[in-house]
Every structure is written in C-alpha cells, then in structure tokens.
Coordinates of C-alpha atoms and ligand atoms in Angstrom, one line a residue:
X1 CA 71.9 126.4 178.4
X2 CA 68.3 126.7 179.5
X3 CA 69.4 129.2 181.9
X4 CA 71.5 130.9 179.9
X5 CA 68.6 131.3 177.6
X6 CA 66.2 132.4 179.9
X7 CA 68.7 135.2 181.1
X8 CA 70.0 136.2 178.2
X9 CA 65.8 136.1 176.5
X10 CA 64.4 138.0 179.1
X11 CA 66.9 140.9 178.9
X12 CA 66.7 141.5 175.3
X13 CA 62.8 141.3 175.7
X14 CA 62.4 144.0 178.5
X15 CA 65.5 146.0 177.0
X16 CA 63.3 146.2 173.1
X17 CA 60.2 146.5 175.4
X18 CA 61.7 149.7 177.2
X19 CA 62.9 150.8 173.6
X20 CA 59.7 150.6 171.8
X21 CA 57.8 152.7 175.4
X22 CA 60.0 155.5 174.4
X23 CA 59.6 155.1 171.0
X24 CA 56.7 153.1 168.8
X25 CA 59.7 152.7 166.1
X26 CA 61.5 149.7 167.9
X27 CA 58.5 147.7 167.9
X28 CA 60.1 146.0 164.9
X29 CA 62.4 144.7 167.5
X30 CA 60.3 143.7 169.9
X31 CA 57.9 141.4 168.0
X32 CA 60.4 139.1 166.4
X33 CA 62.2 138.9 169.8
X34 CA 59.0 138.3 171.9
X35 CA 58.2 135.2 169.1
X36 CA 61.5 133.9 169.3
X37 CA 61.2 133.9 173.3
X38 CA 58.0 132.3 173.3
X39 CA 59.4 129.3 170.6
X40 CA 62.2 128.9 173.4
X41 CA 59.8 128.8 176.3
X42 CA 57.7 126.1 174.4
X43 CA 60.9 124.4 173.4
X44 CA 61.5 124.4 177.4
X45 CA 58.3 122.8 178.5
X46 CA 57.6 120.5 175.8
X47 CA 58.2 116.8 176.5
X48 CA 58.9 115.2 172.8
X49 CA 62.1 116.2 171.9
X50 CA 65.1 116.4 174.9
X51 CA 67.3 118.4 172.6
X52 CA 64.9 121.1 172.2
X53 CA 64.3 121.2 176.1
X54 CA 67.7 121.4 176.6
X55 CA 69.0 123.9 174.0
X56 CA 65.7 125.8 173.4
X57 CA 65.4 127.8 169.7
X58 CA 69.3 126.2 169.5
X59 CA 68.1 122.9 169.5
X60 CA 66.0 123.4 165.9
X61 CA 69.1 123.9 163.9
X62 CA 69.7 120.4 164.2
X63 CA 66.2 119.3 162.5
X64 CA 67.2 122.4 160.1
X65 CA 70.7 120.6 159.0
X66 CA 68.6 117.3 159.4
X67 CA 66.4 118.1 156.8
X68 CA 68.6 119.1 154.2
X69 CA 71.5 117.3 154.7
X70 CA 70.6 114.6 151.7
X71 CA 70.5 117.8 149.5
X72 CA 73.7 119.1 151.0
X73 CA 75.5 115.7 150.4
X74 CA 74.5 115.2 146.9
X75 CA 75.2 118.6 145.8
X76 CA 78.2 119.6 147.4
X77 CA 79.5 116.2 149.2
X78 CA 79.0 113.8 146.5
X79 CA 82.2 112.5 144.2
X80 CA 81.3 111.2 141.1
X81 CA 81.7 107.6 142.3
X82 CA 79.8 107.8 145.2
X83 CA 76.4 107.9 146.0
X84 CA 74.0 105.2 147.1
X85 CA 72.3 103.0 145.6
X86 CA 73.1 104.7 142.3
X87 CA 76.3 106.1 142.3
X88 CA 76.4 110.2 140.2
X89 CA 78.4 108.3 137.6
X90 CA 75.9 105.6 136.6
X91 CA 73.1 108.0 137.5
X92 CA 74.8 110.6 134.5
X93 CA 75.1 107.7 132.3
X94 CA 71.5 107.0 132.3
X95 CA 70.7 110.7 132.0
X96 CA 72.8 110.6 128.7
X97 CA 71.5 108.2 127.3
X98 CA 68.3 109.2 127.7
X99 CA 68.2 112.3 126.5
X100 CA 70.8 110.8 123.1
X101 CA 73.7 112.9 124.6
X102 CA 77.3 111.6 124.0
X103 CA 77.7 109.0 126.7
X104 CA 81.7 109.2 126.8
X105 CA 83.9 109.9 130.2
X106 CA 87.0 112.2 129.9
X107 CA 90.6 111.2 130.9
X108 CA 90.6 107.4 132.1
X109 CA 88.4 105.5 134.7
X110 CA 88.1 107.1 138.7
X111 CA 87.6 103.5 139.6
X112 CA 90.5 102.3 141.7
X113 CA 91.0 99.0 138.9
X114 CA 93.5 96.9 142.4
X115 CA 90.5 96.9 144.1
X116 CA 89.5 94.1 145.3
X117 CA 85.9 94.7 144.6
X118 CA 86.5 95.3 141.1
X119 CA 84.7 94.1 138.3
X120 CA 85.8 94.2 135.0
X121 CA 85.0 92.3 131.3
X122 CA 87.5 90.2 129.4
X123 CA 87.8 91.8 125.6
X124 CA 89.1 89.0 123.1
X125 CA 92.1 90.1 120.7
X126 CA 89.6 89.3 117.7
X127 CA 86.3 91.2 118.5
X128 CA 83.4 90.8 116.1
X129 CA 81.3 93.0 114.7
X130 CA 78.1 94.0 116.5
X131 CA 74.3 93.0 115.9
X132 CA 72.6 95.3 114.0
X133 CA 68.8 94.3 115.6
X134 CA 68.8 92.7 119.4
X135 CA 67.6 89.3 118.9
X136 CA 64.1 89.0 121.1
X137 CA 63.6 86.1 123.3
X138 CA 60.6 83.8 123.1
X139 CA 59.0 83.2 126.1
X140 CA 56.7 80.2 126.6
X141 CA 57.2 78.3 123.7
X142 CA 55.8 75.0 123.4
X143 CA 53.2 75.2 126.1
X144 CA 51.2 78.6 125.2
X145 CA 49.1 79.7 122.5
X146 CA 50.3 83.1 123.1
X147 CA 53.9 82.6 123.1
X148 CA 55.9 86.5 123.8
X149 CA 59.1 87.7 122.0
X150 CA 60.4 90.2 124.6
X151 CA 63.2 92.4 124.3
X152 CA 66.4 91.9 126.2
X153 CA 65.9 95.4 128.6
X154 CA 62.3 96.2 130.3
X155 CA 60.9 97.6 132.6
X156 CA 60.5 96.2 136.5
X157 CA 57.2 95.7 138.1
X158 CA 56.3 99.4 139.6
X159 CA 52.8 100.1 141.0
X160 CA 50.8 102.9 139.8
X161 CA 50.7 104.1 143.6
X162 CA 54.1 103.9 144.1
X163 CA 54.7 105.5 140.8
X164 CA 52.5 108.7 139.6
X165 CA 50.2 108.4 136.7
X166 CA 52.0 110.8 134.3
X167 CA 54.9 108.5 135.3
X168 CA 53.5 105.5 134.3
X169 CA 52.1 107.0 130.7
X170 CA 55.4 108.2 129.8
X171 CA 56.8 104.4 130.8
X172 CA 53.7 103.4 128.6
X173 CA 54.5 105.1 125.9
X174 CA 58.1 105.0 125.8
X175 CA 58.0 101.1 125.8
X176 CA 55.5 101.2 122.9
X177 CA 58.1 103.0 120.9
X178 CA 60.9 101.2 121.9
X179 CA 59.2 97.6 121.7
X180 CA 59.5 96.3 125.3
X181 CA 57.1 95.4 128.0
X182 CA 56.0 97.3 130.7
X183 CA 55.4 95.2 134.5
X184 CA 52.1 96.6 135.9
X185 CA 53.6 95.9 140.0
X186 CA 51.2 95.0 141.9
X187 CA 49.2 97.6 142.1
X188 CA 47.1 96.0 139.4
X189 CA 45.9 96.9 135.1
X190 CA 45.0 100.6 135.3
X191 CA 44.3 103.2 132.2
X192 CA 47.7 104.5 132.9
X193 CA 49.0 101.4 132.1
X194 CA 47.1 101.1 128.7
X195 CA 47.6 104.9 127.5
X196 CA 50.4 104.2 125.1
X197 CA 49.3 100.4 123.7
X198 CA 52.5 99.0 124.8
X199 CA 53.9 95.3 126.2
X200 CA 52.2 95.0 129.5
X201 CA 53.2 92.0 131.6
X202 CA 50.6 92.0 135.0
X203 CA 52.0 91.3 138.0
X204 CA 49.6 89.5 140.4
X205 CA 50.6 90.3 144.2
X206 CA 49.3 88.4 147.5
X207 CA 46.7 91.2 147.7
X208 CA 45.5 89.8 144.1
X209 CA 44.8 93.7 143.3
X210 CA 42.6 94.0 140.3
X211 CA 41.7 89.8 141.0
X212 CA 40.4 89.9 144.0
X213 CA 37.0 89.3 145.8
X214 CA 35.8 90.9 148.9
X215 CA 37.7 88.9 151.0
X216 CA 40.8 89.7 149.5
X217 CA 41.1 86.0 148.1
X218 CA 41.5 85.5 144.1
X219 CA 38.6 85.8 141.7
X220 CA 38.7 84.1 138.6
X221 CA 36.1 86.0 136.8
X222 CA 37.9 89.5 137.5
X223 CA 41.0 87.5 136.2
X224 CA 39.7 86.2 132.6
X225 CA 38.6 90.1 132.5
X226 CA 42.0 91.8 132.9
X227 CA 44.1 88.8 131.4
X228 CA 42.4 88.5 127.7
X229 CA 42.9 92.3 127.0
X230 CA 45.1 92.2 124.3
X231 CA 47.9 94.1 125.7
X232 CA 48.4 91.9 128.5
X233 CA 51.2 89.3 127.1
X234 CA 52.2 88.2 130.3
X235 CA 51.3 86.9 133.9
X236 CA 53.5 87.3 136.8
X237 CA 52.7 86.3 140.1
X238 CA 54.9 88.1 142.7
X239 CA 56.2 85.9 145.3
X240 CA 58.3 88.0 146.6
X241 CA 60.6 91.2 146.0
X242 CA 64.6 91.4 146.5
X243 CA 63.9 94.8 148.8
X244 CA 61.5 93.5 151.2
X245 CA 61.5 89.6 150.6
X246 CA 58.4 87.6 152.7
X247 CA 57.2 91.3 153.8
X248 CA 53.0 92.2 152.7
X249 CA 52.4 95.1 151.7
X250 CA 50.5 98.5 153.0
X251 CA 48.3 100.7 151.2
X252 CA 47.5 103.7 153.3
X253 CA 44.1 105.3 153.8
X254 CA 45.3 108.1 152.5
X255 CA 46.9 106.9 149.5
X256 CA 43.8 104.3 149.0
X257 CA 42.1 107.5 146.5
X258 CA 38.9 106.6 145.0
X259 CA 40.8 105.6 141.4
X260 CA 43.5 103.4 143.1
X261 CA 40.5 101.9 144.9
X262 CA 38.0 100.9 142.0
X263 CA 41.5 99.7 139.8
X264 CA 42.4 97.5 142.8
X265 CA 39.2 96.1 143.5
X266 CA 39.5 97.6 147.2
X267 CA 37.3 99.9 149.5
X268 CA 38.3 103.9 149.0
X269 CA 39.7 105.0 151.8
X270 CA 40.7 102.6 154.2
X271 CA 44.1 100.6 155.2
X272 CA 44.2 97.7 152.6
X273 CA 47.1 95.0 154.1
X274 CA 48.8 92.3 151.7
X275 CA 49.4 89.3 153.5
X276 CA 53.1 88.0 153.2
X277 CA 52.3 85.1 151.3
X278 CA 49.7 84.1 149.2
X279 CA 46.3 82.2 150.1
X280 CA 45.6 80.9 146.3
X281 CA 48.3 78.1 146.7
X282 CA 50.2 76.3 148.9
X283 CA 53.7 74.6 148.6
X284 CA 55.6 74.0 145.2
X285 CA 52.8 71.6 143.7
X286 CA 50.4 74.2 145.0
X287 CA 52.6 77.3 142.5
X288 CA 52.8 75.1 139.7
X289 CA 49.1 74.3 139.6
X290 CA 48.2 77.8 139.9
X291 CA 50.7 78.9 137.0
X292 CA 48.9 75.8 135.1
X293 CA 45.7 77.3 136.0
X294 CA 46.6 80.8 134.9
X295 CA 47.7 80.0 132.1
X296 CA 44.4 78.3 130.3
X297 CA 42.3 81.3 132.2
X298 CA 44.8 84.1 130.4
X299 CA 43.7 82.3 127.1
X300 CA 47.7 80.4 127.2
X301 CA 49.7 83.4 127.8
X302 CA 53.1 83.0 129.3
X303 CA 52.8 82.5 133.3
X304 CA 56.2 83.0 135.6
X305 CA 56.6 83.8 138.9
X306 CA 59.0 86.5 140.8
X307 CA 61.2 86.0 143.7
X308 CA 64.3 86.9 145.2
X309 CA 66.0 83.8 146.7
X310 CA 66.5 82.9 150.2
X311 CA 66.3 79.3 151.3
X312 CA 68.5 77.1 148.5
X313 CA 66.1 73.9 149.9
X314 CA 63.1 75.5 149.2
X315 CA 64.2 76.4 145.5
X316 CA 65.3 72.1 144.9
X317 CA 62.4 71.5 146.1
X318 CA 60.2 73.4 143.1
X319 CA 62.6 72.2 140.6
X320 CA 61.4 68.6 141.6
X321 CA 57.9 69.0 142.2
X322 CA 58.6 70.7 138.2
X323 CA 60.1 67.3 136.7
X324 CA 57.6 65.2 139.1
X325 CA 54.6 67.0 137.9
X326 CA 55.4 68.3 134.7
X327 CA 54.0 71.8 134.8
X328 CA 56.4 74.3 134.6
X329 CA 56.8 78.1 134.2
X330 CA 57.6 80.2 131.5
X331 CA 59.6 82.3 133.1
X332 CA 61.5 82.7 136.6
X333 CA 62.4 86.4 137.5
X334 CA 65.2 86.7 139.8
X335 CA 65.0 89.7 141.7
X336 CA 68.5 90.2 143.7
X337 CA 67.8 92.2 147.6
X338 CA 70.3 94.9 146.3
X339 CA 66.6 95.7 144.2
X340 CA 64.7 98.9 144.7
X341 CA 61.0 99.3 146.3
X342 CA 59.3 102.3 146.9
X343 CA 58.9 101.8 150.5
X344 CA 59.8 98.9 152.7
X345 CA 61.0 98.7 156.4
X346 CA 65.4 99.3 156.7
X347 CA 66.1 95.7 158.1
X348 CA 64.2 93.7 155.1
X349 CA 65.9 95.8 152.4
X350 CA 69.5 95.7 154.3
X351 CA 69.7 92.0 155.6
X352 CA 67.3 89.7 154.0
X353 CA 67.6 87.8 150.4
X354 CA 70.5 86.8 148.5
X355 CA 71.7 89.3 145.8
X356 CA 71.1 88.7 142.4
X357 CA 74.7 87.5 140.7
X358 CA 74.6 84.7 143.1
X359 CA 71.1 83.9 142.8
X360 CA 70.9 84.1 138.9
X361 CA 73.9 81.5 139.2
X362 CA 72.1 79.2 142.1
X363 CA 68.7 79.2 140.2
X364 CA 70.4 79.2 136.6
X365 CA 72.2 75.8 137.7
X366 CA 70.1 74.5 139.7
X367 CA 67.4 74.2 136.8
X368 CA 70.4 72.9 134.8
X369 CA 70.9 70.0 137.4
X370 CA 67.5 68.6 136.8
X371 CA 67.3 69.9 132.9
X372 CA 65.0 72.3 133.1
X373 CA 67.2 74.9 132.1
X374 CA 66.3 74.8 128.4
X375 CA 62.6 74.8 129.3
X376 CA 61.7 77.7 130.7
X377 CA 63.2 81.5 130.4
X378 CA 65.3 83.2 133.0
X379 CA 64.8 87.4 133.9
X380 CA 67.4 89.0 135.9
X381 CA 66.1 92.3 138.1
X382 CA 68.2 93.9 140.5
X383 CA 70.5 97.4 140.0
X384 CA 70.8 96.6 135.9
X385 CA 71.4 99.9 134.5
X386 CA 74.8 100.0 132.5
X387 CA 75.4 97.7 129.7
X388 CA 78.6 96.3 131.7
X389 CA 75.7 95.2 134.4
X390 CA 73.3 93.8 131.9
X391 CA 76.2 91.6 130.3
X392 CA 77.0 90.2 133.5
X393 CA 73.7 89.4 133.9
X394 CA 73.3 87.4 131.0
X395 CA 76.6 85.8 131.7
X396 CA 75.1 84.3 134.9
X397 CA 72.6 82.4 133.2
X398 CA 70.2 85.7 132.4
X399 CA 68.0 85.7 129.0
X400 CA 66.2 88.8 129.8
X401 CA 67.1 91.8 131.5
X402 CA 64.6 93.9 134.2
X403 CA 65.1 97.2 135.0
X404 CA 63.2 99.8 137.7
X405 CA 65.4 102.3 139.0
X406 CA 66.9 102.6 135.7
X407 CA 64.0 104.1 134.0
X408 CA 62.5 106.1 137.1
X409 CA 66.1 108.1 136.4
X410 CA 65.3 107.6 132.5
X411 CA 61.5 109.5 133.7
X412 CA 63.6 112.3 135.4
X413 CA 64.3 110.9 138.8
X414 CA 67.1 112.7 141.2
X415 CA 67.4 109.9 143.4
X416 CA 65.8 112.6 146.1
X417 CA 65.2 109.3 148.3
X418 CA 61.5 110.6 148.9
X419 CA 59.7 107.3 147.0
X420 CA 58.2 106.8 150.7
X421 CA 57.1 110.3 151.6
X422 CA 54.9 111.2 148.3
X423 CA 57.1 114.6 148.1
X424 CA 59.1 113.2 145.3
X425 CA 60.0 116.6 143.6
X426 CA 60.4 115.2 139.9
X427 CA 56.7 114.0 140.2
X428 CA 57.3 110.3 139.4
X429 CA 57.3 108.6 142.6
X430 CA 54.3 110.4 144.3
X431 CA 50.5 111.0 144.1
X432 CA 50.6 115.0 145.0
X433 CA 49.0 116.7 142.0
X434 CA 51.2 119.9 142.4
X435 CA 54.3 117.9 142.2
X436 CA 53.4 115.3 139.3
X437 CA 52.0 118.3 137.3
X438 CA 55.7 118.9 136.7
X439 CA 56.6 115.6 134.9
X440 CA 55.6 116.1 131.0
X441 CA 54.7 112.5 129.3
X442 CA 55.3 114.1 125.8
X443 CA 59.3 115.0 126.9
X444 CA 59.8 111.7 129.2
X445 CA 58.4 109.4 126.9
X446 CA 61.2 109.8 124.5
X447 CA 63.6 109.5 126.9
X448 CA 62.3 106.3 128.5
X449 CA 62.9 105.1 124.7
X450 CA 66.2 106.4 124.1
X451 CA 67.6 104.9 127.4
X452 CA 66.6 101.5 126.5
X453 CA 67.4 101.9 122.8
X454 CA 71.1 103.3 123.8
X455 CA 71.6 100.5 126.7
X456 CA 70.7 98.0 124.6
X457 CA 73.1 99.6 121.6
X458 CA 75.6 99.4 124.0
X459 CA 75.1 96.3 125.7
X460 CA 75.4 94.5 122.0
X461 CA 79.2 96.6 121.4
X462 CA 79.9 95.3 124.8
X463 CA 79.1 91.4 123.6
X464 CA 81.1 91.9 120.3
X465 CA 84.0 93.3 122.0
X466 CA 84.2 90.5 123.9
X467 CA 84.2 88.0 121.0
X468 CA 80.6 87.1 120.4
X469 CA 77.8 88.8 118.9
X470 CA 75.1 86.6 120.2
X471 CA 74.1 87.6 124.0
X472 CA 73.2 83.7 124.8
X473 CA 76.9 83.3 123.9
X474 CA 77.9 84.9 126.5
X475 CA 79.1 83.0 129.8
X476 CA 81.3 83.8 132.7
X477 CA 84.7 82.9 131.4
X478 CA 84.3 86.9 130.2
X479 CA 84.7 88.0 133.6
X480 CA 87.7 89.9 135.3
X481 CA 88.2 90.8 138.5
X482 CA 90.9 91.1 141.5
X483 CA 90.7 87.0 142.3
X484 CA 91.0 85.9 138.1
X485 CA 94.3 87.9 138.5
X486 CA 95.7 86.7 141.9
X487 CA 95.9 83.2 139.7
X488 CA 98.4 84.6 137.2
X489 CA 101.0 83.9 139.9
X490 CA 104.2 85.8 140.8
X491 CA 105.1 87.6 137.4
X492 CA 109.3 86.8 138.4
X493 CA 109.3 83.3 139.8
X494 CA 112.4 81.8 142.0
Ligands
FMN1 C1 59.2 102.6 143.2 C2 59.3 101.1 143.1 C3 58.2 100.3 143.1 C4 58.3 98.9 143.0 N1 57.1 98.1 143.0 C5 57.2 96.8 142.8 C6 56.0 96.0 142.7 O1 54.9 96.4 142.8 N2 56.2 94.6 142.6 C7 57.5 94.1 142.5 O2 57.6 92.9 142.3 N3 58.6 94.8 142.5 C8 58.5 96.2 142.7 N4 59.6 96.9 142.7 C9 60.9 96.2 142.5 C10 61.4 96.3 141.1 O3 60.4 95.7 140.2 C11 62.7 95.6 140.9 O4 62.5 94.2 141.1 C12 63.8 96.1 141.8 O5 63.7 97.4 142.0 C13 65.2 95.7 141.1 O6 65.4 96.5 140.0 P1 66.3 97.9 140.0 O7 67.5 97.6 140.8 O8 66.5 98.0 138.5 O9 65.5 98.9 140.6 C14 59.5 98.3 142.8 C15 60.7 99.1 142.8 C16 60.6 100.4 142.9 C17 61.9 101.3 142.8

C-alpha cells in the first residue's frame, strides 16, 4: 500500500504540476493534490498510529467512521428496543412524559414476552381505584427535629461539574414545582443548586467538597454553615456509587474553574483527587457515630448514607454494630452497579457491585433479620425510569425511589455518551459555555416536572391495577416472569 501510494501520489503530483506549467488554470489541481500527498508522506513517517503508516491518507477513514459511528448506530442502526443503557423505547417514554405528550405505544409490545429475561407485573382480576395524591414518606422520624416527607420519585446525586449549571437550575426548579428533592452529588451546595428554592438533600463525598479543610479532611465549621440553610433537608454521606464502587474521584485542572473551586473549598486550577474511602470514620461503629454526629451539627436533619453493595459480611456487620450501639440512619440508599456516573474507568462500572434488585432484597432483609427494618427508610437508585421499574423497586423492599439518568433525558439528554468528554451537545452534562448556552431553564424546568408528575401518575395506576392502591402494599408476589411460569407445570399431564 505504501508503495502503491507513493507511485500512484507522485504521478498525479508531477502530471497536475506539468498541467498547471502550461497553464496557471490547473493550479486548482495541483494544490489539493500536493496537500493530500504531503498528509500521506506524514502519515508514512509518523510513529503513533501503524494503520496510518501503513495505508497513508487511507488509513484516516477508519478514525472518520470511528468517530461517528455512535451517531450512525443510534440513528440509522438502532431498533426501538435496543440501545444501551437506555433502550430508544424507554428513552421516548421519558421524552413523553416530559413534555405531557400521550405516552401510549401502537399495536402490542416488541418485547419477545418467552424470554427468559422477561419481566412482567401480575394484574389482579379486581383492580382498585388509583390514589389521587402520592402518599410522601417520612424520613427520620423519631430521632430528628427536622423530620422530611419526601416524595416517592427524585432526583439522584449529580455534581454540578459533572452536570452544567443551566442543568442543575432547571433540576432546581423543576423539583420545586413538582415537590421533590434535589441530591447536590458530591460536588458540594452551590447557587445552582439554590436557584429555584427546592428539596435539596447534600451529598457529602470522601473529598468532603464544600466541608473540607486544607488538608482535604472534614471541617465542622464549614459543615454547620452549609447544613442549617434551610433548603438543605437532608445529609447524605456517599460511601460509594453503583458505577464505580470503592473508586475516588478526579477533578481535573482544567475542569477545577475558579467557581467549582471556591464552591468546593479547593485550589482553582489544579488536580483535586478523592480518596476511595473516607478519613472521618473508620469501620461500622466509626459510620454510625459520624451519622450521630451529623445529625446534631445539621440542627437534627435526617442523616443516611449511600452505597452500592458488595461484600454481604460487611453489610451484617453494620446492622449489628446498629442494634449494639443504638445509632442508626435515617435512610439507606441503595445504589445498584447497573447506575449511571458521568465518568468512571470501564472495568468498575462493568464488573464491580451487585445490581440493585438483589441488593434492595439483601439489604431490605437483612435489616428485617435484626428489626431494623421498620426503623429507618430505604431509597432505591439504579436505571428507575418507567413506572413498571419503580414498582419493582418498591416491591423489593424500596420506600423511595432515585432517579439520575431519568431526568438528565427529562433536561434534554440524547444519551450522546459524551458525559466524560465535556462535548455533551444538549448542554447538560458539560462545562463548555457554547454548548450549555443551548439548554433553556425556563423550557426544561417544566419538563423536569412533568416527568416526575407523569411517572409518578403512572406508577400509582400501575399499583391499583395490581390490586392495591397503597405503594408500601406492594411486595414481590406481583411479579411475573419466565421461572413463575415454568411452575405452572405441563398444561396436559399423563
Ligand atoms: C452524570 C452523573 C453524575 C453522577 N454523580 C454522582 C455523584 O456525585 N454522587 C453519587 O453518589 N452518584 C452520582 N451519580 C450516580 C447517580 O446518583 C445514581 O446513583 C445512578 O446513576 C443510578 O441512577 P440512574 O440509573 O437513574 O442513573 C451520577 C450519575 C450520573 C449519570
């Protein structure tokens, strides 16, 4: 090939050359050809890429069709129940209901129902009718002053970092409207946050953004400050996330802008790591304490923790050192490793942590086991975006529901896949000023509020069809799939 090129090149270059002697009109040929020949001769002696030295100016179609090809899939490739993580049909659904179109699908299901990965919900021959008003779910009552009545649908922990400002106003706003909370990530309280007076739940992170000394260790005085606002009705230390489980966390230089700086407590400009674990506790006892201890600082606001599971011993062991001790949290959020993340490294988010049905179930009975259960409230995170999803959920032992991808689709999101690059093109999941300029808080806002109002509509007909109108009533004997069939035995015995 590379002679082939060379050959072939260095003809057509003295052939236009000769050309454009006898005439000054071929130049036009010549100067494209002479460019093209000197991108092959680079392409030749560079050392980076073998391809290109081997099939010089061929070679860069590959990068070409490289570069495009997630555009090519989804727009031409795609069926509508394919797609990953989000497949185009659940991705529509949340477009539709966030922008109040009719939500209904034509014709009968494209799932393939003898599957054996199918999921389905058992309908009872005498449904009820529907609540009118989602009942809210208290959240630390008995131990705090401050005791919260969330909503059954709200919004994951996203950082503002990971997501734009504009992005984080609109989810501000929307969830002011709609009456739900708002998780900060931990990317700290910032004036983004606060813009539309919503629910804010702040997430506290190994880096302890926004409570944090020089050192990076936790600073009670920058603590009291943030927690006593009065928008903040919730604490939530981040132990770990379902995407990148017992991985710390990287803020670039470049991303480390004077604003994120001063909001996280952190230099401008530099690298800022997140150790994997954190350095204010140590052990069970050590978590409980420090949830104790956060609680009387935030002036007795609700205090839980987030993790996704991974060692079954580990999890026992905090639900003793909670009956030995006595100090409990709110709240456990159970974030499943089929969860989103804006960036994290491909073997974390594909092969660590349990996913969330079988965690909600392991955590859910464990606390049963040594009666905690009724003491403390459960949230479920991890790809909860239909009502079919959320209803499992709470039949696993869910009270609350958590939702991130959902709502970044909700704020306009194509599922470009970018989150990592900062060239999202929707503007939510990136810090470029040209591309967030194109996200408008007064349009998303309502749709962040009509997504949650619709899901949570249809997450309540869902319930009543099967037979109960209350979504605590709700427990795995609704389920239906492949295995709950295989027990009906052979239809024509003998
Ligand atoms: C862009 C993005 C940023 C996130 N940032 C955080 C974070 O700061 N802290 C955290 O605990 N989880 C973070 N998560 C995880 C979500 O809060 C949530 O647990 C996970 O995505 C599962 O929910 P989903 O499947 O509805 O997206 C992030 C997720 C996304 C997509």
């Amino acid at each position: 090939m590379r002679r082939l090129f060379l050959a072939v090149g260095a003809t057509l270059v003295v052939a236009a050359a000769l050309l454009t002697w006898w005439h000054l009109a071929f130049a036009w040929l010549l100067v494209p050809l002479v460019v093209l020949f000197g991108v092959g001769l680079r392409d030749m002696l560079q050392r980076e890429h073998s391809i290109l030295r081997n099939f010089p100016l061929a070679g860069h179609l590959r990068f070409l069709f490289e570069a495009i090809s997630p555009e090519i899939q989804q727009y031409f490739i795609e069926r509508h129940t394919d797609g990953v993580p989000i497949s185009r049909n659940h991705r529509a659904l949340v477009y539709q209901r966030a922008k109040d179109l009719d939500p209904t699908h034509p014709f009968g299901t494209e799932l393939d129902l003898y599957d054996k990965g199918y999921e389905g919900l058992r309908h009872s021959m005498y449904p009820v009718q529907a609540l009118e008003q989602e009942p809210r779910v208290t959240i630390g009552a008995g131990r705090c002053t401050q005791p919260y009545e969330a909503s059954m649908l709200n919004i994951s922990a996203m950082s503002y970092g990971a997501l734009s400002g504009r992005a984080i106003e609109a989810l501000s706003h929307g969830a002011r409207a709609g009456g739900f909370y708002l998780n900060t990530g931990e990317g700290s309280l910032t004036e983004h946050h606060l813009v539309g007076e919503c629910d804010v739940v702040w997430q506290i992170g190994t880096g302890y953004f926004g409570c944090r000394d020089d050192q990076g260790r936790f600073d009670r005085d920058a603590f009291v400050e943030r927690a006593r606002r009065p928008e903040v009705k919730m604490i939530e230390i981040k132990l770990s996330q379902g995407a990148k489980p017992g991985h710390g966390g990287v803020l670039p230089a470049i991303k480390n802008t004077e604003e994120i700086a001063r909001v996280r407590l952190v230099e401008p400009h530099r690298t800022v790591l997140s150790p994997p674990g954190h350095s204010a506790f140590q052990g069970p006892r050590g978590l409980l304490e420090f949830v104790a201890s956060l609680r009387e600082l935030s002036g007795g606001k609700p205090v839980g923790f987030k993790l996704c599971i991974g060692r079954e011993d580990e999890f026992r062991a905090l639900c003793e050192a909670m009956v030995e001790t006595d100090l409990l949290p709110d709240f456990i959020t159970v974030d499943g490793a089929e969860g989103g993340t804006g960036a994290a490294p491909l073997e974390f988010t594909d092969s660590v942590g349990m996913p969330m049905r079988p965690a909600l179930q392991l955590v859910h009975r464990t606390l049963q086991e040594f009666d905690l259960r009724e003491r403390l409230v459960l949230i479920a995170s991890g790809k909860l975006l239909t009502a079919a999803s959320l209803v499992r959920a709470l039949a696993l032992g869910a009270d609350v529901c958590n939702s991130a991808r959902a709502f970044m689709l909700s704020l306009g999101c194509i599922q470009a896949l970018r989150c990592d690059k900062n060239t999202c093109p929707t503007g939510v999941a990136t810090q470029d000023p040209e591309l967030v300029k194109g996200l408008s808080v007064a349009d998303k806002r309502l749709r962040v509020e009509r997504f949650h109002r619709n899901t949570v509509r249809a997450t309540l007909d869902l319930i009543a069809a099967c037979g109960v109108s209350d979504p605590a009533q709700v427990t795995t004997d609704i389920f239906l799939d492949a295995e709950s069939w295989a027990d009906l035995g052979n239809p024509r015995p003998g």
